[in-house]
Short mmCIF file of N, CA and C in Angstrom, two decimals:
data_model
loop_
_atom_site.label_atom_id
_atom_site.label_comp_id
_atom_site.label_asym_id
_atom_site.label_seq_id
_atom_site.Cartn_x
_atom_site.Cartn_y
_atom_site.Cartn_z
N ILE X 295 -9.01 9.29 -7.17
CA ILE X 295 -8.38 8.01 -6.79
C ILE X 295 -9.35 7.17 -5.94
N PHE X 296 -10.26 7.84 -5.24
CA PHE X 296 -11.16 7.11 -4.35
C PHE X 296 -12.39 6.58 -5.07
N THR X 297 -12.57 6.95 -6.34
CA THR X 297 -13.75 6.49 -7.07
C THR X 297 -13.39 5.59 -8.24
N GLU X 298 -12.10 5.40 -8.51
CA GLU X 298 -11.67 4.56 -9.63
C GLU X 298 -11.86 3.08 -9.29
N PRO X 299 -12.48 2.31 -10.20
CA PRO X 299 -12.65 0.88 -9.92
C PRO X 299 -11.35 0.09 -10.12
N ILE X 300 -10.44 0.64 -10.94
CA ILE X 300 -9.17 -0.05 -11.20
C ILE X 300 -8.04 0.96 -11.06
N LEU X 301 -7.05 0.60 -10.28
CA LEU X 301 -5.84 1.40 -10.14
C LEU X 301 -4.67 0.54 -10.60
N VAL X 302 -3.77 1.13 -11.37
CA VAL X 302 -2.56 0.43 -11.78
C VAL X 302 -1.39 1.14 -11.11
N VAL X 303 -0.65 0.41 -10.29
CA VAL X 303 0.45 1.00 -9.54
C VAL X 303 1.75 0.59 -10.20
N ASN X 304 2.52 1.60 -10.60
CA ASN X 304 3.81 1.36 -11.23
C ASN X 304 4.88 1.36 -10.15
N GLN X 305 5.62 0.27 -10.08
CA GLN X 305 6.71 0.19 -9.11
C GLN X 305 7.96 0.66 -9.83
N LYS X 306 8.15 1.98 -9.89
CA LYS X 306 9.26 2.54 -10.66
C LYS X 306 10.55 1.86 -10.25
N ALA X 307 11.15 1.18 -11.19
CA ALA X 307 12.38 0.46 -10.88
C ALA X 307 13.51 1.46 -10.64
N LYS X 308 14.14 1.33 -9.49
CA LYS X 308 15.33 2.13 -9.19
C LYS X 308 16.46 1.14 -8.99
N ILE X 309 17.67 1.55 -9.31
CA ILE X 309 18.80 0.64 -9.21
C ILE X 309 18.94 0.16 -7.77
N ILE X 310 18.90 1.11 -6.83
CA ILE X 310 18.90 0.75 -5.41
C ILE X 310 17.65 1.38 -4.83
N GLU X 311 16.81 0.56 -4.24
CA GLU X 311 15.51 1.05 -3.77
C GLU X 311 15.66 1.84 -2.49
N LEU X 312 16.18 3.06 -2.59
CA LEU X 312 16.35 3.87 -1.39
C LEU X 312 15.19 4.83 -1.23
N ASN X 313 14.74 5.41 -2.31
CA ASN X 313 13.55 6.25 -2.26
C ASN X 313 12.50 5.61 -3.11
N ASN X 314 11.41 5.24 -2.49
CA ASN X 314 10.32 4.64 -3.25
C ASN X 314 9.42 5.74 -3.78
N GLN X 315 9.19 5.72 -5.08
CA GLN X 315 8.17 6.58 -5.65
C GLN X 315 7.45 5.79 -6.72
N TYR X 316 6.16 5.68 -6.55
CA TYR X 316 5.34 4.91 -7.49
C TYR X 316 4.32 5.84 -8.11
N SER X 317 4.06 5.63 -9.40
CA SER X 317 2.99 6.35 -10.07
C SER X 317 1.74 5.48 -10.05
N VAL X 318 0.59 6.13 -9.93
CA VAL X 318 -0.69 5.42 -9.91
C VAL X 318 -1.51 5.90 -11.11
N PHE X 319 -1.98 4.94 -11.91
CA PHE X 319 -2.72 5.26 -13.13
C PHE X 319 -4.14 4.70 -13.05
N ASN X 320 -5.03 5.27 -13.85
CA ASN X 320 -6.34 4.62 -14.02
C ASN X 320 -6.21 3.59 -15.13
N LYS X 321 -7.28 2.90 -15.44
CA LYS X 321 -7.19 1.79 -16.41
C LYS X 321 -6.88 2.27 -17.82
N ASP X 322 -7.05 3.59 -18.09
CA ASP X 322 -6.75 4.13 -19.41
C ASP X 322 -5.34 4.67 -19.52
N GLY X 323 -4.55 4.53 -18.47
CA GLY X 323 -3.16 4.94 -18.52
C GLY X 323 -2.91 6.38 -18.12
N GLN X 324 -3.91 7.07 -17.58
CA GLN X 324 -3.71 8.44 -17.12
C GLN X 324 -3.20 8.40 -15.68
N GLN X 325 -2.12 9.17 -15.41
CA GLN X 325 -1.63 9.21 -14.04
C GLN X 325 -2.61 10.02 -13.18
N ILE X 326 -3.05 9.42 -12.08
CA ILE X 326 -4.01 10.09 -11.21
C ILE X 326 -3.45 10.34 -9.82
N ALA X 327 -2.30 9.76 -9.51
CA ALA X 327 -1.69 9.96 -8.19
C ALA X 327 -0.25 9.49 -8.21
N ALA X 328 0.47 9.83 -7.14
CA ALA X 328 1.82 9.33 -6.94
C ALA X 328 1.97 8.95 -5.47
N VAL X 329 2.78 7.94 -5.22
CA VAL X 329 3.09 7.51 -3.86
C VAL X 329 4.56 7.85 -3.64
N ASN X 330 4.83 8.72 -2.67
CA ASN X 330 6.19 9.20 -2.43
C ASN X 330 6.64 8.86 -1.03
N GLN X 331 7.87 8.35 -0.93
CA GLN X 331 8.44 8.14 0.39
C GLN X 331 9.06 9.47 0.82
N VAL X 332 8.75 9.93 2.02
CA VAL X 332 9.24 11.23 2.48
C VAL X 332 10.03 11.05 3.76
N GLY X 333 10.86 12.07 4.06
CA GLY X 333 11.58 12.08 5.32
C GLY X 333 12.75 11.12 5.39
N GLN X 334 13.38 10.86 4.25
CA GLN X 334 14.54 9.95 4.25
C GLN X 334 15.83 10.77 4.36
N SER X 335 16.50 10.67 5.48
CA SER X 335 17.78 11.36 5.64
C SER X 335 18.88 10.53 4.98
N ALA X 336 20.02 11.17 4.76
CA ALA X 336 21.16 10.46 4.16
C ALA X 336 21.59 9.29 5.04
N ALA X 337 21.58 9.50 6.35
CA ALA X 337 21.97 8.43 7.28
C ALA X 337 21.00 7.26 7.18
N LYS X 338 19.71 7.59 7.09
CA LYS X 338 18.70 6.53 6.99
C LYS X 338 18.89 5.76 5.69
N LYS X 339 19.17 6.48 4.60
CA LYS X 339 19.38 5.81 3.31
C LYS X 339 20.58 4.87 3.40
N ALA X 340 21.65 5.32 4.04
CA ALA X 340 22.84 4.48 4.18
C ALA X 340 22.51 3.25 5.03
N MET X 341 21.74 3.44 6.10
CA MET X 341 21.35 2.31 6.95
C MET X 341 20.53 1.30 6.16
N ARG X 342 19.62 1.80 5.31
CA ARG X 342 18.79 0.89 4.52
C ARG X 342 19.67 0.11 3.55
N LEU X 343 20.67 0.79 3.00
CA LEU X 343 21.53 0.16 2.01
C LEU X 343 22.44 -0.89 2.65
N LEU X 344 22.97 -0.58 3.81
CA LEU X 344 24.02 -1.41 4.38
C LEU X 344 23.53 -2.47 5.35
N THR X 345 22.30 -2.35 5.81
CA THR X 345 21.84 -3.29 6.83
C THR X 345 20.43 -3.76 6.53
N SER X 346 19.98 -4.67 7.34
CA SER X 346 18.58 -5.11 7.22
C SER X 346 17.73 -4.44 8.29
N LEU X 347 18.18 -3.29 8.78
CA LEU X 347 17.45 -2.58 9.82
C LEU X 347 16.28 -1.78 9.28
N ASP X 348 16.07 -1.84 7.98
CA ASP X 348 15.01 -1.07 7.32
C ASP X 348 13.67 -1.23 8.02
N GLN X 349 13.34 -2.45 8.40
CA GLN X 349 12.01 -2.69 8.98
C GLN X 349 11.88 -2.10 10.37
N PHE X 350 13.00 -1.71 11.00
CA PHE X 350 12.93 -1.12 12.33
C PHE X 350 12.90 0.40 12.28
N MET X 351 12.86 0.96 11.08
CA MET X 351 12.82 2.41 10.92
C MET X 351 11.40 2.87 10.63
N THR X 352 11.15 4.13 10.94
CA THR X 352 9.84 4.71 10.61
C THR X 352 9.81 5.05 9.13
N HIS X 353 8.73 4.65 8.46
CA HIS X 353 8.54 4.97 7.05
C HIS X 353 7.36 5.91 6.92
N LYS X 354 7.50 6.90 6.03
CA LYS X 354 6.37 7.80 5.75
C LYS X 354 6.14 7.86 4.26
N LEU X 355 4.89 7.70 3.88
CA LEU X 355 4.50 7.80 2.48
C LEU X 355 3.44 8.88 2.35
N GLU X 356 3.51 9.63 1.24
CA GLU X 356 2.45 10.58 0.93
C GLU X 356 1.86 10.20 -0.42
N ILE X 357 0.54 10.12 -0.47
CA ILE X 357 -0.14 9.86 -1.73
C ILE X 357 -0.68 11.21 -2.20
N THR X 358 -0.17 11.65 -3.35
CA THR X 358 -0.51 12.99 -3.84
C THR X 358 -1.27 12.90 -5.16
N ASP X 359 -2.09 13.92 -5.41
CA ASP X 359 -2.78 14.00 -6.70
C ASP X 359 -1.82 14.62 -7.72
N PRO X 360 -2.20 14.70 -9.01
CA PRO X 360 -1.28 15.23 -10.03
C PRO X 360 -0.80 16.65 -9.74
N ALA X 361 -1.56 17.43 -8.97
CA ALA X 361 -1.15 18.80 -8.63
C ALA X 361 -0.23 18.83 -7.41
N GLY X 362 0.05 17.66 -6.83
CA GLY X 362 0.95 17.60 -5.69
C GLY X 362 0.27 17.74 -4.34
N ARG X 363 -1.05 17.83 -4.32
CA ARG X 363 -1.78 17.93 -3.05
C ARG X 363 -1.81 16.56 -2.37
N VAL X 364 -1.57 16.55 -1.07
CA VAL X 364 -1.55 15.30 -0.31
C VAL X 364 -2.99 14.84 -0.07
N MET X 365 -3.31 13.62 -0.51
CA MET X 365 -4.63 13.03 -0.30
C MET X 365 -4.62 12.10 0.91
N LEU X 366 -3.53 11.34 1.05
CA LEU X 366 -3.38 10.43 2.19
C LEU X 366 -1.94 10.46 2.66
N ARG X 367 -1.76 10.32 3.97
CA ARG X 367 -0.42 10.15 4.55
C ARG X 367 -0.40 8.80 5.24
N LEU X 368 0.66 8.04 5.01
CA LEU X 368 0.80 6.74 5.65
C LEU X 368 2.09 6.74 6.44
N THR X 369 2.01 6.39 7.70
CA THR X 369 3.19 6.34 8.55
C THR X 369 3.30 4.95 9.14
N ARG X 370 4.44 4.31 8.89
CA ARG X 370 4.70 3.02 9.52
C ARG X 370 5.78 3.26 10.57
N PRO X 371 5.38 3.32 11.86
CA PRO X 371 6.38 3.54 12.91
C PRO X 371 7.37 2.38 12.96
N ALA X 372 8.55 2.65 13.50
CA ALA X 372 9.52 1.58 13.69
C ALA X 372 8.85 0.47 14.49
N LYS X 373 9.16 -0.78 14.15
CA LYS X 373 8.44 -1.88 14.78
C LYS X 373 9.41 -2.92 15.29
N VAL X 374 8.94 -3.76 16.16
CA VAL X 374 9.72 -4.90 16.60
C VAL X 374 9.22 -6.14 15.88
N PHE X 375 7.98 -6.51 16.10
CA PHE X 375 7.45 -7.68 15.40
C PHE X 375 6.24 -7.35 14.53
N LYS X 376 5.23 -6.75 15.13
CA LYS X 376 4.01 -6.50 14.36
C LYS X 376 4.03 -5.11 13.75
N SER X 377 3.70 -5.03 12.50
CA SER X 377 3.71 -3.77 11.78
C SER X 377 2.36 -3.08 11.90
N THR X 378 2.39 -1.76 11.98
CA THR X 378 1.19 -0.93 11.94
C THR X 378 1.44 0.21 10.99
N VAL X 379 0.49 0.51 10.13
CA VAL X 379 0.57 1.68 9.27
C VAL X 379 -0.59 2.60 9.66
N VAL X 380 -0.26 3.83 10.04
CA VAL X 380 -1.28 4.82 10.41
C VAL X 380 -1.66 5.58 9.14
N VAL X 381 -2.96 5.60 8.83
CA VAL X 381 -3.47 6.25 7.62
C VAL X 381 -4.14 7.56 8.04
N SER X 382 -3.65 8.69 7.48
CA SER X 382 -4.22 10.01 7.78
C SER X 382 -4.64 10.68 6.49
N ASP X 383 -5.52 11.67 6.61
CA ASP X 383 -5.90 12.43 5.42
C ASP X 383 -4.87 13.53 5.17
N GLY X 384 -5.11 14.37 4.17
CA GLY X 384 -4.16 15.42 3.82
C GLY X 384 -3.95 16.45 4.91
N ASN X 385 -4.86 16.52 5.88
CA ASN X 385 -4.74 17.45 7.00
C ASN X 385 -4.19 16.79 8.25
N ASP X 386 -3.62 15.60 8.09
CA ASP X 386 -3.02 14.86 9.20
C ASP X 386 -4.03 14.36 10.23
N GLN X 387 -5.29 14.24 9.86
CA GLN X 387 -6.30 13.66 10.75
C GLN X 387 -6.30 12.15 10.52
N GLU X 388 -6.13 11.38 11.59
CA GLU X 388 -6.08 9.93 11.43
C GLU X 388 -7.42 9.39 10.94
N ILE X 389 -7.35 8.57 9.88
CA ILE X 389 -8.53 7.89 9.33
C ILE X 389 -8.65 6.50 9.96
N GLY X 390 -7.51 5.83 10.06
CA GLY X 390 -7.51 4.48 10.60
C GLY X 390 -6.12 3.89 10.56
N ARG X 391 -6.06 2.58 10.76
CA ARG X 391 -4.76 1.88 10.82
C ARG X 391 -4.83 0.55 10.09
N ILE X 392 -3.70 0.17 9.53
CA ILE X 392 -3.53 -1.15 8.92
C ILE X 392 -2.60 -1.89 9.87
N VAL X 393 -3.10 -2.93 10.52
CA VAL X 393 -2.38 -3.57 11.62
C VAL X 393 -2.10 -5.02 11.29
N GLN X 394 -0.82 -5.42 11.38
CA GLN X 394 -0.46 -6.81 11.14
C GLN X 394 -1.08 -7.68 12.23
N ASP X 395 -1.82 -8.70 11.81
CA ASP X 395 -2.56 -9.55 12.74
C ASP X 395 -1.73 -10.71 13.28
N ASN X 396 -0.90 -11.29 12.44
CA ASN X 396 -0.16 -12.47 12.89
C ASN X 396 1.31 -12.29 12.58
N VAL X 397 2.15 -12.86 13.40
CA VAL X 397 3.58 -12.69 13.21
C VAL X 397 4.16 -13.83 12.39
N PHE X 398 3.68 -15.03 12.58
CA PHE X 398 4.19 -16.17 11.83
C PHE X 398 3.05 -16.80 11.03
N GLY X 399 3.40 -17.46 9.96
CA GLY X 399 2.35 -18.05 9.13
C GLY X 399 1.91 -17.06 8.06
N LYS X 400 0.67 -17.16 7.63
CA LYS X 400 0.18 -16.29 6.56
C LYS X 400 0.10 -14.84 7.04
N ILE X 401 0.57 -13.95 6.19
CA ILE X 401 0.53 -12.53 6.52
C ILE X 401 -0.90 -12.02 6.34
N HIS X 402 -1.35 -11.27 7.33
CA HIS X 402 -2.74 -10.83 7.37
C HIS X 402 -2.76 -9.48 8.08
N PHE X 403 -3.40 -8.48 7.50
CA PHE X 403 -3.49 -7.16 8.11
C PHE X 403 -4.95 -6.79 8.32
N ALA X 404 -5.26 -6.25 9.49
CA ALA X 404 -6.61 -5.78 9.78
C ALA X 404 -6.70 -4.30 9.39
N LEU X 405 -7.85 -3.89 8.86
CA LEU X 405 -8.12 -2.49 8.54
C LEU X 405 -9.00 -1.96 9.66
N GLN X 406 -8.43 -1.08 10.49
CA GLN X 406 -9.12 -0.64 11.70
C GLN X 406 -9.28 0.87 11.74
N ALA X 407 -10.34 1.33 12.40
CA ALA X 407 -10.57 2.75 12.63
C ALA X 407 -11.42 2.89 13.88
N GLY X 408 -11.01 3.81 14.75
CA GLY X 408 -11.78 4.08 15.95
C GLY X 408 -12.04 2.86 16.81
N GLY X 409 -11.08 1.93 16.83
CA GLY X 409 -11.24 0.75 17.66
C GLY X 409 -12.07 -0.36 17.03
N HIS X 410 -12.55 -0.15 15.82
CA HIS X 410 -13.35 -1.17 15.12
C HIS X 410 -12.57 -1.72 13.94
N THR X 411 -12.80 -2.98 13.61
CA THR X 411 -12.20 -3.59 12.42
C THR X 411 -13.20 -3.50 11.28
N TYR X 412 -12.78 -2.84 10.19
CA TYR X 412 -13.65 -2.65 9.03
C TYR X 412 -13.37 -3.65 7.92
N GLY X 413 -12.22 -4.30 7.99
CA GLY X 413 -11.88 -5.26 6.95
C GLY X 413 -10.49 -5.82 7.17
N ALA X 414 -9.98 -6.49 6.15
CA ALA X 414 -8.67 -7.13 6.25
C ALA X 414 -8.05 -7.25 4.88
N ILE X 415 -6.72 -7.27 4.85
CA ILE X 415 -5.99 -7.59 3.62
C ILE X 415 -5.27 -8.90 3.90
N LYS X 416 -5.47 -9.87 3.01
CA LYS X 416 -4.90 -11.19 3.21
C LYS X 416 -4.01 -11.54 2.02
N ALA X 417 -2.80 -11.95 2.33
CA ALA X 417 -1.88 -12.36 1.28
C ALA X 417 -2.17 -13.81 0.93
N GLU X 418 -2.69 -14.03 -0.27
CA GLU X 418 -2.92 -15.41 -0.71
C GLU X 418 -1.63 -16.00 -1.24
N ASN X 419 -0.80 -15.15 -1.83
CA ASN X 419 0.49 -15.60 -2.36
C ASN X 419 1.37 -14.38 -2.60
N TRP X 420 2.41 -14.20 -1.77
CA TRP X 420 3.29 -13.03 -1.93
C TRP X 420 3.97 -13.03 -3.30
N ARG X 421 4.52 -14.16 -3.68
CA ARG X 421 5.31 -14.18 -4.92
C ARG X 421 4.47 -13.91 -6.15
N ALA X 422 3.27 -14.43 -6.17
CA ALA X 422 2.40 -14.24 -7.33
C ALA X 422 1.59 -12.94 -7.22
N TRP X 423 1.78 -12.22 -6.14
CA TRP X 423 1.08 -10.95 -5.95
C TRP X 423 -0.43 -11.12 -5.95
N ASN X 424 -0.92 -12.03 -5.14
CA ASN X 424 -2.36 -12.19 -4.97
C ASN X 424 -2.74 -11.78 -3.56
N PHE X 425 -3.49 -10.70 -3.46
CA PHE X 425 -3.98 -10.22 -2.18
C PHE X 425 -5.48 -10.04 -2.27
N ARG X 426 -6.15 -10.45 -1.22
CA ARG X 426 -7.61 -10.32 -1.15
C ARG X 426 -7.90 -9.29 -0.07
N ILE X 427 -8.74 -8.30 -0.38
CA ILE X 427 -9.14 -7.31 0.62
C ILE X 427 -10.62 -7.54 0.91
N GLU X 428 -10.93 -7.73 2.18
CA GLU X 428 -12.30 -8.07 2.58
C GLU X 428 -12.88 -6.97 3.47
N ASP X 429 -14.22 -6.93 3.52
CA ASP X 429 -14.87 -6.07 4.50
C ASP X 429 -15.02 -6.86 5.82
N HIS X 430 -15.69 -6.28 6.80
CA HIS X 430 -15.77 -6.91 8.12
C HIS X 430 -16.58 -8.21 8.12
N THR X 431 -17.34 -8.47 7.05
CA THR X 431 -18.12 -9.72 6.99
C THR X 431 -17.35 -10.83 6.28
N GLY X 432 -16.15 -10.52 5.76
CA GLY X 432 -15.38 -11.52 5.03
C GLY X 432 -15.65 -11.51 3.54
N GLN X 433 -16.49 -10.58 3.09
CA GLN X 433 -16.81 -10.44 1.66
C GLN X 433 -15.65 -9.75 0.95
N GLU X 434 -15.19 -10.30 -0.18
CA GLU X 434 -14.12 -9.65 -0.93
C GLU X 434 -14.63 -8.34 -1.54
N VAL X 435 -13.92 -7.23 -1.26
CA VAL X 435 -14.30 -5.93 -1.81
C VAL X 435 -13.26 -5.41 -2.79
N ALA X 436 -12.06 -5.97 -2.74
CA ALA X 436 -11.00 -5.54 -3.66
C ALA X 436 -9.97 -6.65 -3.77
N ARG X 437 -9.16 -6.56 -4.82
CA ARG X 437 -8.13 -7.56 -5.07
C ARG X 437 -6.90 -6.86 -5.64
N ILE X 438 -5.73 -7.31 -5.19
CA ILE X 438 -4.46 -6.82 -5.73
C ILE X 438 -3.82 -7.98 -6.45
N THR X 439 -3.43 -7.75 -7.70
CA THR X 439 -2.94 -8.86 -8.52
C THR X 439 -2.00 -8.32 -9.59
N LYS X 440 -1.35 -9.21 -10.29
CA LYS X 440 -0.55 -8.84 -11.46
C LYS X 440 -1.32 -9.16 -12.74
N THR X 441 -2.61 -9.46 -12.63
CA THR X 441 -3.44 -9.81 -13.79
C THR X 441 -4.03 -8.55 -14.38
N PHE X 442 -3.98 -8.45 -15.69
CA PHE X 442 -4.36 -7.20 -16.35
C PHE X 442 -5.62 -7.34 -17.19
N GLU X 443 -6.64 -7.97 -16.63
CA GLU X 443 -7.90 -8.12 -17.37
C GLU X 443 -8.62 -6.78 -17.43
N GLY X 444 -9.17 -6.44 -18.60
CA GLY X 444 -9.95 -5.22 -18.74
C GLY X 444 -9.12 -3.96 -18.75
N ILE X 445 -7.82 -4.10 -18.97
CA ILE X 445 -6.93 -2.94 -18.97
C ILE X 445 -6.17 -2.93 -20.28
N ALA X 446 -5.90 -1.73 -20.79
CA ALA X 446 -5.14 -1.60 -22.03
C ALA X 446 -3.73 -2.13 -21.80
N LYS X 447 -3.53 -3.41 -22.12
CA LYS X 447 -2.24 -4.07 -21.82
C LYS X 447 -1.06 -3.37 -22.47
N THR X 448 -1.30 -2.74 -23.63
CA THR X 448 -0.19 -2.08 -24.32
C THR X 448 0.37 -0.92 -23.50
N LEU X 449 -0.42 -0.39 -22.57
CA LEU X 449 0.04 0.74 -21.78
C LEU X 449 0.96 0.32 -20.65
N PHE X 450 0.89 -0.93 -20.25
CA PHE X 450 1.59 -1.36 -19.05
C PHE X 450 2.37 -2.64 -19.28
N THR X 451 3.56 -2.71 -18.69
CA THR X 451 4.28 -3.99 -18.68
C THR X 451 4.03 -4.62 -17.32
N THR X 452 3.75 -5.90 -17.32
CA THR X 452 3.37 -6.55 -16.07
C THR X 452 4.51 -6.58 -15.06
N ALA X 453 5.75 -6.57 -15.50
CA ALA X 453 6.87 -6.71 -14.57
C ALA X 453 6.91 -5.57 -13.55
N ASP X 454 6.59 -4.37 -14.00
CA ASP X 454 6.76 -3.20 -13.13
C ASP X 454 5.46 -2.68 -12.55
N ASN X 455 4.37 -3.39 -12.74
CA ASN X 455 3.08 -2.87 -12.30
C ASN X 455 2.28 -3.93 -11.57
N TYR X 456 1.39 -3.46 -10.71
CA TYR X 456 0.37 -4.35 -10.17
C TYR X 456 -0.97 -3.62 -10.24
N VAL X 457 -2.03 -4.40 -10.18
CA VAL X 457 -3.38 -3.88 -10.41
C VAL X 457 -4.20 -4.01 -9.13
N VAL X 458 -4.94 -2.95 -8.83
CA VAL X 458 -5.87 -2.96 -7.72
C VAL X 458 -7.27 -2.88 -8.31
N GLN X 459 -8.09 -3.89 -8.06
CA GLN X 459 -9.47 -3.89 -8.55
C GLN X 459 -10.38 -3.70 -7.35
N ILE X 460 -11.11 -2.59 -7.32
CA ILE X 460 -12.06 -2.32 -6.24
C ILE X 460 -13.44 -2.61 -6.80
N HIS X 461 -14.09 -3.63 -6.24
CA HIS X 461 -15.30 -4.18 -6.86
C HIS X 461 -16.51 -3.27 -6.78
N THR X 462 -16.57 -2.40 -5.78
CA THR X 462 -17.74 -1.54 -5.62
C THR X 462 -17.31 -0.29 -4.86
N GLN X 463 -18.06 0.79 -5.00
CA GLN X 463 -17.75 2.01 -4.24
C GLN X 463 -17.98 1.72 -2.76
N LEU X 464 -16.95 1.90 -1.96
CA LEU X 464 -17.00 1.52 -0.54
C LEU X 464 -17.27 2.73 0.35
N PRO X 465 -17.91 2.52 1.49
CA PRO X 465 -18.12 3.62 2.43
C PRO X 465 -16.81 3.97 3.15
N GLN X 466 -16.72 5.17 3.69
CA GLN X 466 -15.58 5.53 4.53
C GLN X 466 -15.81 4.94 5.92
N PRO X 467 -14.80 4.61 6.68
CA PRO X 467 -13.38 4.77 6.36
C PRO X 467 -12.81 3.62 5.55
N LEU X 468 -13.63 2.60 5.23
CA LEU X 468 -13.11 1.43 4.52
C LEU X 468 -12.50 1.82 3.17
N ASN X 469 -13.12 2.75 2.46
CA ASN X 469 -12.62 3.15 1.15
C ASN X 469 -11.18 3.67 1.24
N SER X 470 -10.93 4.61 2.15
CA SER X 470 -9.58 5.15 2.31
C SER X 470 -8.60 4.09 2.77
N LEU X 471 -9.04 3.20 3.66
CA LEU X 471 -8.15 2.14 4.15
C LEU X 471 -7.80 1.14 3.05
N VAL X 472 -8.77 0.83 2.18
CA VAL X 472 -8.51 -0.08 1.06
C VAL X 472 -7.52 0.56 0.09
N VAL X 473 -7.75 1.84 -0.26
CA VAL X 473 -6.83 2.53 -1.18
C VAL X 473 -5.44 2.61 -0.55
N ALA X 474 -5.37 2.98 0.72
CA ALA X 474 -4.07 3.10 1.40
C ALA X 474 -3.34 1.77 1.45
N SER X 475 -4.04 0.70 1.79
CA SER X 475 -3.37 -0.60 1.89
C SER X 475 -2.93 -1.07 0.51
N ALA X 476 -3.74 -0.81 -0.50
CA ALA X 476 -3.39 -1.23 -1.85
C ALA X 476 -2.16 -0.49 -2.36
N LEU X 477 -2.08 0.81 -2.04
CA LEU X 477 -0.97 1.61 -2.56
C LEU X 477 0.29 1.44 -1.74
N SER X 478 0.19 0.87 -0.55
CA SER X 478 1.39 0.71 0.27
C SER X 478 1.81 -0.74 0.40
N VAL X 479 1.18 -1.63 -0.36
CA VAL X 479 1.44 -3.05 -0.18
C VAL X 479 2.91 -3.38 -0.47
N ASP X 480 3.52 -2.66 -1.39
CA ASP X 480 4.90 -2.96 -1.75
C ASP X 480 5.89 -2.32 -0.78
N THR X 481 5.54 -1.17 -0.24
CA THR X 481 6.49 -0.44 0.60
C THR X 481 6.30 -0.76 2.06
N ALA X 482 5.12 -0.51 2.58
CA ALA X 482 4.92 -0.64 4.02
C ALA X 482 4.59 -2.07 4.43
N LEU X 483 3.89 -2.81 3.57
CA LEU X 483 3.40 -4.12 3.99
C LEU X 483 4.27 -5.26 3.51
N LYS X 484 4.63 -5.28 2.22
CA LYS X 484 5.32 -6.45 1.66
C LYS X 484 6.69 -6.65 2.31
N GLN X 485 7.33 -5.54 2.69
CA GLN X 485 8.65 -5.68 3.31
C GLN X 485 8.59 -6.47 4.61
N ASP X 486 7.41 -6.52 5.21
CA ASP X 486 7.29 -7.25 6.47
C ASP X 486 7.28 -8.76 6.27
N SER X 487 7.26 -9.22 5.03
CA SER X 487 7.32 -10.66 4.81
C SER X 487 8.76 -11.15 4.89
N ARG X 488 9.71 -10.19 4.95
CA ARG X 488 11.12 -10.55 5.08
C ARG X 488 11.50 -10.59 6.55
N GLY X 489 12.55 -11.27 6.83
CA GLY X 489 13.14 -11.21 8.17
C GLY X 489 12.16 -11.55 9.27
N PHE X 490 12.01 -10.63 10.19
CA PHE X 490 11.21 -10.90 11.39
C PHE X 490 9.72 -10.92 11.11
N GLY X 491 9.28 -10.23 10.02
CA GLY X 491 7.85 -10.06 9.78
C GLY X 491 7.17 -11.36 9.54
#
C-alpha cells in the first residue's frame, strides 16, 4: 500500500453509516488493504445514529493488509473545535499527526511528526472531492479526486469510490502520513466539514 502510485478507495455503502469499512484497491482492481472502524460500542452506535455528537467521540480506524495484519492505526480523539488524527504503525508507535489548521473557512490539515510539519492536505472542493496533498515546500505530492484517469473504469463505479494519486515515492514519515490522510479523508477528516468543524 505504501508503494502503489494509485489507490482506489471504495466507500462501501451501508444503509446507516454506523460502522465504516472501506476496501482499498490498486489500479488493476486487486484489493490490497481495508480500512476498518474499530471500538464501536452499541451505545456509541446509538449516539451516532440519534445525535450529531459523532464528532465529539473518539474514532479509531485500522488499515489492514489482505491477511488482516494492521499496517496503520488512526485515532481521532474526541474534539471540541480542531480535529487531530494520531497516526501509528501496526505496533502502536506514533508516526505523526494530521492536525486541522483552521476552524472556519477552507478546511486545511497539517501533516506533522516530531514537532515538524512535513506537509498539508487542502480541500479544494469538498463536494467535488478535490484534495491536494503537499509537502513542506508547497509542492503537490498527491491528489484525492473522483477522476478515474489511467484506471480500468469498468472495475469501479465513480459513485462509491475515490482515487488517491501519489505522484512519487515519498520519504517517511510523509509517505505514511499521506496514505493515512488519504484513507481517512471520508471518515476522520471529511466529517469535520459538518457542524462545528
